PDB file of C-alpha atoms in Angstrom:
ATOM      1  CA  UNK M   1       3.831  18.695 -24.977  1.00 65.00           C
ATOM      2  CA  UNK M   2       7.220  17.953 -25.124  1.00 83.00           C
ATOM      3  CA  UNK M   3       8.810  14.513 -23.213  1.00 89.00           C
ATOM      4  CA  UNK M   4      10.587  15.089 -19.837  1.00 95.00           C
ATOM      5  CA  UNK M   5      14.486  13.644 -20.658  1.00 96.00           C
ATOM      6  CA  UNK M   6      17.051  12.527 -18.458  1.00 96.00           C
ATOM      7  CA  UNK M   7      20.453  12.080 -20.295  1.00 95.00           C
ATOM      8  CA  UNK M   8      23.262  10.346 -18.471  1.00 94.00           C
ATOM      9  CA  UNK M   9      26.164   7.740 -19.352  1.00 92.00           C
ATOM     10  CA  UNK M  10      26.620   5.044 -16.512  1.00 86.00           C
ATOM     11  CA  UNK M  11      30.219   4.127 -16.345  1.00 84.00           C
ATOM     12  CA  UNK M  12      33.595   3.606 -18.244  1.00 82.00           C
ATOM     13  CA  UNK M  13      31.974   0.861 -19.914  1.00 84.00           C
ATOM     14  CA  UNK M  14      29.169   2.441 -21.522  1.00 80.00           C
ATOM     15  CA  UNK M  15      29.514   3.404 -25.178  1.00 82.00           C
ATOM     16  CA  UNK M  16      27.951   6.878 -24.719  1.00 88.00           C
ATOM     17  CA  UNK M  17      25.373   9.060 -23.492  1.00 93.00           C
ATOM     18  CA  UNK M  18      21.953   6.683 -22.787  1.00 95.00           C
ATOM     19  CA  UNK M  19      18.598   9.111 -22.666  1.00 96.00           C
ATOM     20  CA  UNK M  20      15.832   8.353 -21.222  1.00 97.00           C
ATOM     21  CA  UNK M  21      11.751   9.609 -22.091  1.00 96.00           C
ATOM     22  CA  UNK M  22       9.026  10.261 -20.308  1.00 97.00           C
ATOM     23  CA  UNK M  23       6.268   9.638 -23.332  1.00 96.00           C
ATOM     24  CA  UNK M  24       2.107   9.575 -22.234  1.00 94.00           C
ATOM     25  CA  UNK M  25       2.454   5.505 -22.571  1.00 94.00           C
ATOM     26  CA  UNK M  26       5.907   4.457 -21.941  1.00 96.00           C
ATOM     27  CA  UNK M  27       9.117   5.226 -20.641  1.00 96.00           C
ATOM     28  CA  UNK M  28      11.189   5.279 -23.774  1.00 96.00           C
ATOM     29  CA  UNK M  29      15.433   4.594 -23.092  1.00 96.00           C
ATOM     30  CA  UNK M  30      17.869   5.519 -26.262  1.00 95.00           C
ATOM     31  CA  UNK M  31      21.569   4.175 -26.541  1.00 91.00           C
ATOM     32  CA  UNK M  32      24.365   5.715 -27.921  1.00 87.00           C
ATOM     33  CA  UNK M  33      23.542   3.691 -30.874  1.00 89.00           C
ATOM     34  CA  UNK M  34      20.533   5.052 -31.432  1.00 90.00           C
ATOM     35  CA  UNK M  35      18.432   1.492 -30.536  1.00 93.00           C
ATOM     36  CA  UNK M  36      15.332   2.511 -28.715  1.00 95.00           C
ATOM     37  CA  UNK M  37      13.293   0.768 -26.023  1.00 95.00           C
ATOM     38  CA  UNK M  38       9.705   1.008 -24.571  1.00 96.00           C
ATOM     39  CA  UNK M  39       8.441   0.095 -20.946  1.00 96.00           C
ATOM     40  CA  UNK M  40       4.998   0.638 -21.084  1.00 95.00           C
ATOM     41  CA  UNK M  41       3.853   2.135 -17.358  1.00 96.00           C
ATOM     42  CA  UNK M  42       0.957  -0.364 -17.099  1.00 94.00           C
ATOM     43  CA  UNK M  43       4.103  -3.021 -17.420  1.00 94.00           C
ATOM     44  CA  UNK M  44       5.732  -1.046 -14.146  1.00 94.00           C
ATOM     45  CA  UNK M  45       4.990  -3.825 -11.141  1.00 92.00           C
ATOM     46  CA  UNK M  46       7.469  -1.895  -8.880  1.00 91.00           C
ATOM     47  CA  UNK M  47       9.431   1.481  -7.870  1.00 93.00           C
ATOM     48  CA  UNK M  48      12.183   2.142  -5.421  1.00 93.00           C
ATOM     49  CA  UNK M  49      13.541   5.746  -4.517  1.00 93.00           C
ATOM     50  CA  UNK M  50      16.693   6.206  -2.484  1.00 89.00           C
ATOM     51  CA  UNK M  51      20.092   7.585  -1.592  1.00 88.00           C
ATOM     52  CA  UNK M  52      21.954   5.415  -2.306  1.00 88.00           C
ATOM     53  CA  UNK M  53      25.385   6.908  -2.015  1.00 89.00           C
ATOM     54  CA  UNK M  54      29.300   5.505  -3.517  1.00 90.00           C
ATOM     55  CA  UNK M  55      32.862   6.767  -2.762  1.00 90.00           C
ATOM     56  CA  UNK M  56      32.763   8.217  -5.890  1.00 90.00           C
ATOM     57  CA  UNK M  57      29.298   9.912  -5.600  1.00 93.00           C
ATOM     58  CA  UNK M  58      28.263  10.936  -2.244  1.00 94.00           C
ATOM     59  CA  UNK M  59      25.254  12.623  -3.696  1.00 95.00           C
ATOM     60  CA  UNK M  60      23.868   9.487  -5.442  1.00 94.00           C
ATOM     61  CA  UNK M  61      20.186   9.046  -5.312  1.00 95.00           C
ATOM     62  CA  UNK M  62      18.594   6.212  -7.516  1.00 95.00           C
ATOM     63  CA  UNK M  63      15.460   5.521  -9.256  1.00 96.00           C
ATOM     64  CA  UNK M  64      14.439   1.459  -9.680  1.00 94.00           C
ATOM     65  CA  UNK M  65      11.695   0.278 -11.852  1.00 95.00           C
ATOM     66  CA  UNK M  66      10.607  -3.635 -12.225  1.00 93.00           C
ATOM     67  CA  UNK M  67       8.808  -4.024 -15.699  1.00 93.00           C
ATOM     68  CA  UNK M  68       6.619  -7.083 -15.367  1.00 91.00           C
ATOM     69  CA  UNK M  69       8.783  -9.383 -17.793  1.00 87.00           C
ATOM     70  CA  UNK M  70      12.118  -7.368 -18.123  1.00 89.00           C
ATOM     71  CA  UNK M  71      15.274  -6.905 -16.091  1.00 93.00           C
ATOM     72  CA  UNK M  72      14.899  -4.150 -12.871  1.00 94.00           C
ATOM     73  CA  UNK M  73      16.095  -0.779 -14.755  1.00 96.00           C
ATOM     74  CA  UNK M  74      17.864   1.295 -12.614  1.00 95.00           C
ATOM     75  CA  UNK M  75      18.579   5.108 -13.068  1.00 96.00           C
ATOM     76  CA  UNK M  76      21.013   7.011 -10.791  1.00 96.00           C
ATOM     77  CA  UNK M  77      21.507  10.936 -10.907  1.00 96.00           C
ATOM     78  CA  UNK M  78      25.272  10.682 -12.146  1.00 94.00           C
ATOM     79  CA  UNK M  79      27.365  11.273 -15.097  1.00 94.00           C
ATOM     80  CA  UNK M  80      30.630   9.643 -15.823  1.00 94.00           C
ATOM     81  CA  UNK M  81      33.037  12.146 -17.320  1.00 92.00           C
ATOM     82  CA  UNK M  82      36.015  10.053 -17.612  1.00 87.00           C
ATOM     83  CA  UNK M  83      38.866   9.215 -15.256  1.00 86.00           C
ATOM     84  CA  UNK M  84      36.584   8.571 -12.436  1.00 85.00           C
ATOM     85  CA  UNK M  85      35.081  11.303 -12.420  1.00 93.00           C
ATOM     86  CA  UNK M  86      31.181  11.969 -11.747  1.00 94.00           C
ATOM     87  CA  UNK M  87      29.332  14.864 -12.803  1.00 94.00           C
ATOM     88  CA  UNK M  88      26.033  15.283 -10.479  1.00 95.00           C
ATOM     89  CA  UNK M  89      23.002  16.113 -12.690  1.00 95.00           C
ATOM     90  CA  UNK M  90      20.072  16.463 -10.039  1.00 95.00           C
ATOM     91  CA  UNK M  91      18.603  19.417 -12.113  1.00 95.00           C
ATOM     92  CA  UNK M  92      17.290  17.138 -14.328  1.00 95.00           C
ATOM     93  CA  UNK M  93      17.106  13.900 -12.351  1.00 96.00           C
ATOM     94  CA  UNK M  94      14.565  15.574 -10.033  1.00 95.00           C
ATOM     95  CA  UNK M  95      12.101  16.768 -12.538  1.00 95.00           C
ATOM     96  CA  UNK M  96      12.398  13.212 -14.435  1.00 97.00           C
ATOM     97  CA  UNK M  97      11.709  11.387 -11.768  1.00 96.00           C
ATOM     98  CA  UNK M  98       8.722  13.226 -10.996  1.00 95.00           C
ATOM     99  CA  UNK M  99       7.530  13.355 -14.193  1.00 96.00           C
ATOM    100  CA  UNK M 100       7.831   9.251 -14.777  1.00 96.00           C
ATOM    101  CA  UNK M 101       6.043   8.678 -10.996  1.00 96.00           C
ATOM    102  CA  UNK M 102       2.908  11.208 -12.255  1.00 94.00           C
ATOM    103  CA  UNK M 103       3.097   8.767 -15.414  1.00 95.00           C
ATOM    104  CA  UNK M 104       2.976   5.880 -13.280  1.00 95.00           C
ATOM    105  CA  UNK M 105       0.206   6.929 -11.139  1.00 94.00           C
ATOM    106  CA  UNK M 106      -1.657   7.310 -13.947  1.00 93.00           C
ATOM    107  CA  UNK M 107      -1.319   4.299 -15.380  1.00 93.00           C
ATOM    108  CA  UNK M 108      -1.052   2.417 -12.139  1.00 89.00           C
ATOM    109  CA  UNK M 109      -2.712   3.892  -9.377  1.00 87.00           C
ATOM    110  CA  UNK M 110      -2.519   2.012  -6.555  1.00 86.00           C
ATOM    111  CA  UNK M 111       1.201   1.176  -7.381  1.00 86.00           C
ATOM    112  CA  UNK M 112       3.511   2.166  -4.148  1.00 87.00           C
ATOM    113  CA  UNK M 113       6.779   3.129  -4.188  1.00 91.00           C
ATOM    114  CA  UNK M 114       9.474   1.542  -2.078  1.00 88.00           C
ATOM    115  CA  UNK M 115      11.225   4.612   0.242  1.00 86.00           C
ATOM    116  CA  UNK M 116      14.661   3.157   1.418  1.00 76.00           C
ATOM    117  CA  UNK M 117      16.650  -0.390   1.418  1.00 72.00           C
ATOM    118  CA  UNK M 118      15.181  -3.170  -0.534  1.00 72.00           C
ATOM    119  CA  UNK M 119      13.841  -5.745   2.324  1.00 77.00           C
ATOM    120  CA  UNK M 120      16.413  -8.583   1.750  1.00 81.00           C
ATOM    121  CA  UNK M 121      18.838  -5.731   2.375  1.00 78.00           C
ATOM    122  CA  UNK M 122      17.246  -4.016   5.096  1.00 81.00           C
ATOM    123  CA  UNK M 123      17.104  -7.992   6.525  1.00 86.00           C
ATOM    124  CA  UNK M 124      20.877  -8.625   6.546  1.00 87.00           C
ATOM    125  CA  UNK M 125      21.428  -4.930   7.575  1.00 81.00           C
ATOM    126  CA  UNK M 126      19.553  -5.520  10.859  1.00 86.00           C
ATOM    127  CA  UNK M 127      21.246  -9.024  11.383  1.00 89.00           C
ATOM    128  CA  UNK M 128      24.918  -7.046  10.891  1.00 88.00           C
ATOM    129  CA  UNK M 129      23.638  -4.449  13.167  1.00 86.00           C
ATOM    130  CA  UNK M 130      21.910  -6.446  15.656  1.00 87.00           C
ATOM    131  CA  UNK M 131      25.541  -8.663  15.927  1.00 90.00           C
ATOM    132  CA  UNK M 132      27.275  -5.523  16.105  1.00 86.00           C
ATOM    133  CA  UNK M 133      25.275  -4.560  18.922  1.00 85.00           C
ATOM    134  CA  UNK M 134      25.409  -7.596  20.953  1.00 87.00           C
ATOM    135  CA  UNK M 135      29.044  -7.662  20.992  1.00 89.00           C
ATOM    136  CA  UNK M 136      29.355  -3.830  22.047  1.00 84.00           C
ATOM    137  CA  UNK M 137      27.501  -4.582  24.588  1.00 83.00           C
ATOM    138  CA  UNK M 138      29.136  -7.571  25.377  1.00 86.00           C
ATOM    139  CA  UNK M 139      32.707  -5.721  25.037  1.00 85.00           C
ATOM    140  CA  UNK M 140      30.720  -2.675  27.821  1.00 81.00           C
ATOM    141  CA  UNK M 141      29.747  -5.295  30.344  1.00 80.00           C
ATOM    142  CA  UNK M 142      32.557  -7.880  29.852  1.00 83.00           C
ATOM    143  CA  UNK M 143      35.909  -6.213  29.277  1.00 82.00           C
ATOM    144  CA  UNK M 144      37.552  -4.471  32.589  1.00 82.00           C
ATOM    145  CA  UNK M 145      38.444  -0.899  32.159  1.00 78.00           C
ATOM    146  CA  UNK M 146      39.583   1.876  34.437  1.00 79.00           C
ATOM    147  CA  UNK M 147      36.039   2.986  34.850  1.00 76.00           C
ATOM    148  CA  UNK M 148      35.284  -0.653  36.673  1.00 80.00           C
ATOM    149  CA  UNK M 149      37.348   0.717  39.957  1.00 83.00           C
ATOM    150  CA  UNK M 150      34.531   3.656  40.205  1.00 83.00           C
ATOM    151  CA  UNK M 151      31.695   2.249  42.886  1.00 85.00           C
ATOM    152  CA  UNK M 152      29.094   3.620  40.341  1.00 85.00           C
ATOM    153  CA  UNK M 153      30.952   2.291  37.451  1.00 83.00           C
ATOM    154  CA  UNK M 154      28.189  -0.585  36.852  1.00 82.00           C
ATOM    155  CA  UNK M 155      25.696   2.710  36.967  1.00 85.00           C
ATOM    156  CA  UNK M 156      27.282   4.176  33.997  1.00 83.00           C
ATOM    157  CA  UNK M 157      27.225   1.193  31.800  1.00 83.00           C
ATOM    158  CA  UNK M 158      24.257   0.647  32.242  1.00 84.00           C
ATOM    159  CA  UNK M 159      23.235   4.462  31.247  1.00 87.00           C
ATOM    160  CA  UNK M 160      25.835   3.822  27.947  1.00 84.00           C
ATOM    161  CA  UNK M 161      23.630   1.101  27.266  1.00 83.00           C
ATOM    162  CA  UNK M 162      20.367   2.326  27.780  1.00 87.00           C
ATOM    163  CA  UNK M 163      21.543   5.568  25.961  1.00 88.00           C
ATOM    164  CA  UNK M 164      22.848   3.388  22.703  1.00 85.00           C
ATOM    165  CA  UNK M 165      19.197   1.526  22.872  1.00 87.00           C
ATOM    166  CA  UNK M 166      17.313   4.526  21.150  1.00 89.00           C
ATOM    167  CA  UNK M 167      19.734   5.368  18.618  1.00 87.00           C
ATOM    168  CA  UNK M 168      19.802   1.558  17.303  1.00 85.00           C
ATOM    169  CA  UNK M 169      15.993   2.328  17.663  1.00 85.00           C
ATOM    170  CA  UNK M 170      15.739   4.908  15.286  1.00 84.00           C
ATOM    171  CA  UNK M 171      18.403   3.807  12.797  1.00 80.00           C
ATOM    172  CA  UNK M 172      15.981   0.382  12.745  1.00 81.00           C
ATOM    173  CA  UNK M 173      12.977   3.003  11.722  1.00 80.00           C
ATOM    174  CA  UNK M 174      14.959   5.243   9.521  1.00 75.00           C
ATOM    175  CA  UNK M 175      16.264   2.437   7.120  1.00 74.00           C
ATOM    176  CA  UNK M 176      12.916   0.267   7.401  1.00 79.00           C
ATOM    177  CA  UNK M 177      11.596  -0.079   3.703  1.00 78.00           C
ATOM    178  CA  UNK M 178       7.984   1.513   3.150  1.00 78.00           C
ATOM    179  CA  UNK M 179       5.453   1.933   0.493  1.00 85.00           C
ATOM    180  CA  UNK M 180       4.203   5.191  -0.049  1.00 87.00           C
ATOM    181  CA  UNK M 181       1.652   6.381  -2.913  1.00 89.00           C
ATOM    182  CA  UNK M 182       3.511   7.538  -6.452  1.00 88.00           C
ATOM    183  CA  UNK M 183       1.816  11.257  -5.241  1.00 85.00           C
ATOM    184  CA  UNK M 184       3.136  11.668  -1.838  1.00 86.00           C
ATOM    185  CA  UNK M 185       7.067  10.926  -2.328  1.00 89.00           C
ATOM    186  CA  UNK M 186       8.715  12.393   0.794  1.00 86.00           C
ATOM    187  CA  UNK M 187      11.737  14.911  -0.130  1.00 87.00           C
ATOM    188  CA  UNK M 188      14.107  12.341   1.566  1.00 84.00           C
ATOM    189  CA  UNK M 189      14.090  10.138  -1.680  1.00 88.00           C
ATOM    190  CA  UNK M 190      14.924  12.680  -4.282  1.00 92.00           C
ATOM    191  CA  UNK M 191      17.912  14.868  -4.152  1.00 93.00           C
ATOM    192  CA  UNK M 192      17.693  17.972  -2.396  1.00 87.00           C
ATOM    193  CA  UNK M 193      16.843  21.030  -3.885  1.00 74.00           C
ATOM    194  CA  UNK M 194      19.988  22.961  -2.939  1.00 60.00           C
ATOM    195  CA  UNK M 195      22.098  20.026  -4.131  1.00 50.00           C
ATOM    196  CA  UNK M 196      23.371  19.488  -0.897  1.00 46.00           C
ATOM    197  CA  UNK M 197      23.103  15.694   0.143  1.00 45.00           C
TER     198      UNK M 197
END
């Protein structure tokens, strides 16, 4: 049977083209130069799927894998064509992706997979948010406005507060990092069929 391959170049900085395997025993990365590199999957000690988008590529969805004594590897589904320019290549992402997680299951089954921020990010996220919160609420209650002449004005605020409660709610859920198992992914962490992000 013939190895799933994802072939993409990274940036202005790369030399060329990099490919990458999926072999029965390893995933297997080639350089332009032709040197040639093995992760073994038993060697995989983590995996994180997300979108994680740029200005340059909205659509960007990433693939992270921690070998046990190596540097985090990190495979993204775009192409630099030159000039700052990014070709999308989720056609082959998608099915590499899968392919390297049913190699990883197999190798490692009761690896998860991280779904999301990373939880030092996810950490500092909530802190930013939570601050950002506090002060719009602070800025609601605090500041004078028109609205404050109104003899249900204090009403209102507090309905623009309680309303702004369950959206902060479910952003906090949405971005919360969570393990899943290699062979139930969610959609959400690979790039949409349709290629629309």
């Amino acid at each position: 049977m013939e190895p799933v391959k994802y072939v993409s170049r990274w940036g202005a900085i790369s030399r060329g083209e990099r490919e990458w395997r999926v072999e029965p025993d390893a995933l297997v990365t080639r350089g332009a130069s032709g040197h040639e590199r093995r992760y073994a999957w038993k060697d995989i000690v983590s995996v994180r799927l997300c979108h994680e988008p740029t200005r340059a590529k909205p659509w960007r969805y990433v693939f992270e894998l921690q070998p046990k004594h190596n540097r985090k590897i990190e495979i993204d589904n775009g192409h630099f064509l030159g000039g700052g320019k990014y070709e999308e290549r989720s056609a082959s992402y998608t099915p590499f992706v899968r392919a390297a997680l049913a190699r990883l299951a197999d190798a490692n089954p009761k690896t998860q997979a991280l779904i999301g921020e990373t939880p030092k990010r996810y950490f500092f996220l909530l802190l930013a948010s939570l601050f950002g919160l506090g002060a719009l609420l602070y800025v609601l209650v605090a500041v004078h406005t028109p609205l404050d002449a109104l003899p249900f004005a204090n009403l209102v605020k507090l309905a623009i507060i309680l309303l702004m409660l369950p959206i902060f709610w479910g952003w906090v859920l949405k971005a919360m990092p969570r393990g899943v198992a290699l062979d139930a992914i969610p959609e959400r962490a690979l790039p949409p069929e349709n290629g629309a992000a």
